């Protein structure tokens, strides 16, 4: 016979009674009141369900009529329930949680899994998916993005007609080389975005008035265009969206809830990862540009000069460029690092 | 002495902490008096409520009446007085007995320790409340192991294990939260959650495919989601409450979908039109909706906060926000990187400010039966916890999360107390209603917690 001390709850009120639950060798279970030994329940062990063991939380025996026996003596409950058919499969989970070597193994595999998916898994999956999506999805996404940017950031371009036609003519050879990509160039006044160029999914490239004015040679703008074409050829915009949603999903899976709220910048590791991805994309686009420049007669130095000028213009950024660690908080690799390859 | 008889005498006033109306309601509820009878008792300056009873009966009435809020004394009597004023005593006696019988069952069952507790509750009739703090026994390292195994099993099973993981996580936190000498219990069935998640994931995939092919239909499904949102919220609250229990009595939620549509869709839209001026009011309405439709057993919760108090929180935030903006602007000119740090600090402060203020107000305004809750979180303490949690989580790439979660929860629970007046044993279970399966499943995906 096994006797377990605990609390008894009838299913009707919140009243709490101290009881002893006795399990006899013939599988009979008797619940008796501690105070006077009165029998409160008498039935077979086979009719009773036990809650699974979980750390040191109270264990409960659920009786068929809805009554409940609550105890802290988890070991005794396990001993009893091993005789019953209702042995929970979650016992294995308890075992996993309480053996040091399993925990160390689990931790190691989790770290390995996290590293692997951030470094390879997510980017590779996103790339595969991005190249499989139908072109219509890319162009719809591009149109939506342009709509939103037009409403929130951009203003209509203030460049005169002549400049625009001149540039379009200048870009023609580059555009003809990429006729399969359905490229489209649009000009916008950058607003907050300032000196900048964007590649949207579906092949739309935006040049801001500010960058056009900053350029001293049309070939400088050609290099920017080719860099952005690099983003489009590699489908970076869509890949970024896919990667971000993968990461968000991973966070959800790991923490179990987004509303965890106690870590208000829980998102920091994710932000760092996203910025890392972004810098990778920039390098990829730079590589595309460099490869392309080798095959035509535009000098890589045009890109170098424009980048330097942008750097100087953005005094705020250039002030920080000396600080190495800020690199991790930037969407682009440091300018000097980028230009290294172009100067050779 | 068995032969000593007592009179239970009302002295013409209610105990501190009670007013005339609550005492009246209690008399009606506990002793099944009519309204007039109860008023007659309470308005009298001196009335013998129970005559010539033995000591133990007299004590029971003493306790019960003090719980109801009446200042009564026991006075030794001699059998001779019996005939005087017999009618009143008889009428009351009958009703008191029928009321008392209901109470008797739990009382006699208790062992000596519990009787002491009952006595202390009775003493609480004189000093009308006792403090029953929440306790949390969980530890970070324990939860770390549970969390780790949950994550690994979810990954290995490609997410199929995740409902079991969720239930295990909740059971860990519930089981380690104790109050009134018992632990909470989470009873959701993982298989149901799995079905619900499968339905939702399927729906999302189909929806995203359709909306990318034909945006118009995608728009229609988005509107459809808006329309069923109130239903989802109600189901979700009902699912969570219905699967939470303490002392083998479940919580419940029976808000209507119509009301939910008002507070979660209609009011927020109006608030957007008023440039957010209505937002604190909407927030207040949502909290009120949640609390007032929640119940423990058959006992409903009451929410006593006012919209004015929520506006008060927002107004008291204006000064720190103003100072913060001024400092950021100043640094913006002098040394921009510092402005970024100040901005971060301000964000942290406001996050803690609103979290602490709204949580305290929420709990301090929630009552059930004669009990109320008291939350005493402090902004400064909470900031320290949130800041250290955030830094540690970021530095460990998220591995600190289990400790962070436990630390936050422990802080919250250690600053939460039930101010009880009356008997924690008297809550009655409700007949279990079956919530429709689909409702449970879908709602679970949009998991909606009361914020603990």
Coordinates of C-alpha atoms in Angstrom, one line a residue, chain A residues 7-18 33-35 40 52-58 60 62 66-68 70 72 90 93-94 96-98 103 106-107 109-111 113-114 134 136-137 140 144 253-257 260-266 268-269 316 319-320 329, chain B residues 106 108-112 114-115 137 142 144-149 151-153 155 161 164 168-169 171-172 175-176 178 180-185 187 212 215 247-249 296 336-337 344 347-348 351 382 386 389-390 393-394 397-399 401 404-405 408 424-429:
Chain A
X7 CA -5.4 18.3 -0.7
X8 CA -8.8 17.2 -1.9
X9 CA -11.2 19.3 -3.9
X10 CA -14.7 18.2 -4.6
X11 CA -15.7 19.5 -8.0
X12 CA -18.5 21.8 -6.7
X13 CA -16.9 24.3 -4.5
X14 CA -13.4 25.8 -3.9
X15 CA -13.3 24.1 -0.4
X16 CA -10.0 22.5 0.4
X17 CA -9.7 19.4 2.6
X18 CA -6.5 17.7 3.9
X33 CA -10.1 12.8 5.4
X34 CA -7.1 13.5 7.6
X35 CA -9.2 14.9 10.4
X40 CA -14.4 10.6 0.7
X52 CA 2.2 14.7 -16.2
X53 CA 5.3 15.4 -14.0
X54 CA 6.7 18.8 -14.6
X55 CA 9.5 20.2 -12.5
X56 CA 8.3 20.6 -8.9
X57 CA 4.8 21.8 -9.8
X58 CA 1.9 20.1 -7.9
X60 CA -3.0 16.1 -9.7
X62 CA -8.3 13.5 -11.6
X66 CA -14.6 15.6 -11.4
X67 CA -13.0 15.6 -8.0
X68 CA -9.3 16.2 -7.7
X70 CA -3.5 17.7 -5.4
X72 CA 3.5 17.7 -4.1
X90 CA 5.2 13.0 -21.4
X93 CA 9.9 14.7 -21.8
X94 CA 10.4 14.9 -18.0
X96 CA 14.9 14.8 -21.2
X97 CA 14.4 17.9 -19.0
X98 CA 16.2 16.4 -16.0
X103 CA 20.3 19.2 -21.7
X106 CA 20.0 19.9 -26.6
X107 CA 21.8 23.2 -26.0
X109 CA 22.3 21.2 -31.1
X110 CA 20.1 24.4 -30.6
X111 CA 23.2 26.6 -30.9
X113 CA 20.9 24.8 -35.5
X114 CA 20.6 28.6 -34.9
X134 CA 6.2 33.9 -60.3
X136 CA 3.7 38.6 -61.3
X137 CA 4.3 38.4 -57.6
X140 CA 2.8 43.4 -57.7
X144 CA 2.8 48.3 -53.8
X253 CA 9.1 29.5 -32.2
X254 CA 11.9 30.1 -29.7
X255 CA 10.2 32.3 -27.2
X256 CA 6.7 30.8 -27.6
X257 CA 5.1 34.2 -27.7
X260 CA 6.7 38.2 -24.0
X261 CA 7.2 42.0 -23.6
X262 CA 9.6 41.8 -20.7
X263 CA 12.5 42.1 -23.2
X264 CA 11.5 45.1 -25.1
X265 CA 14.3 44.9 -27.5
X266 CA 14.3 41.2 -27.8
X268 CA 17.9 43.3 -31.3
X269 CA 19.5 40.0 -32.3
X316 CA 26.9 62.6 -39.6
X319 CA 31.9 61.3 -38.3
X320 CA 30.9 57.8 -37.2
X329 CA 24.5 48.8 -36.9
Chain B
X106 CA -17.1 23.2 4.1
X108 CA -17.1 21.0 9.4
X109 CA -14.8 19.3 6.9
X110 CA -11.8 21.3 7.8
X111 CA -9.1 20.1 10.0
X112 CA -7.8 22.2 12.9
X114 CA -8.1 25.2 8.5
X115 CA -10.3 26.1 11.4
X137 CA 8.2 29.1 -7.1
X142 CA 14.4 25.0 -14.3
X144 CA 15.5 27.0 -19.2
X145 CA 15.5 23.2 -19.4
X146 CA 11.8 23.0 -20.1
X147 CA 12.1 25.7 -22.8
X148 CA 15.2 24.0 -24.3
X149 CA 13.5 20.6 -24.6
X151 CA 12.3 24.2 -28.7
X152 CA 14.3 21.1 -29.7
X153 CA 11.3 18.8 -29.9
X155 CA 12.2 21.7 -34.3
X161 CA 5.1 19.3 -31.0
X164 CA 2.5 20.3 -26.3
X168 CA 3.9 22.5 -20.9
X169 CA 5.2 26.0 -20.7
X171 CA 1.6 24.4 -17.0
X172 CA 5.0 25.2 -15.6
X175 CA 1.7 25.2 -11.4
X176 CA 4.4 27.4 -9.8
X178 CA 0.3 29.8 -5.7
X180 CA -4.9 30.6 -1.2
X181 CA -2.8 27.5 -0.4
X182 CA -3.1 26.0 -3.9
X183 CA -1.4 26.2 -7.3
X184 CA -3.0 27.2 -10.5
X185 CA -3.7 24.6 -13.2
X187 CA -5.9 22.2 -18.6
X212 CA -0.9 37.4 -54.5
X215 CA -5.4 41.2 -54.9
X247 CA -8.7 24.6 -6.3
X248 CA -10.4 22.5 -9.0
X249 CA -12.7 25.4 -10.0
X296 CA -14.2 32.3 -11.1
X336 CA 24.0 63.1 -32.2
X337 CA 25.0 59.6 -31.0
X344 CA 16.5 54.5 -26.2
X347 CA 11.6 54.5 -24.8
X348 CA 12.6 52.1 -22.0
X351 CA 7.6 51.2 -21.7
X382 CA 10.6 47.3 -13.3
X386 CA 13.5 45.1 -18.2
X389 CA 16.7 41.3 -19.3
X390 CA 17.0 43.1 -22.6
X393 CA 18.9 38.5 -24.0
X394 CA 20.5 40.5 -26.7
X397 CA 21.3 35.9 -28.8
X398 CA 18.1 35.1 -27.0
X399 CA 19.3 32.2 -24.8
X401 CA 15.0 34.4 -22.5
X404 CA 14.1 36.9 -18.3
X405 CA 10.6 35.5 -18.4
X408 CA 9.6 39.3 -14.9
X424 CA -12.0 31.4 0.0
X425 CA -13.8 28.0 0.3
X426 CA -17.2 29.2 -0.8
X427 CA -16.8 29.6 -4.6
X428 CA -19.1 27.4 -6.5
X429 CA -18.3 25.6 -9.7

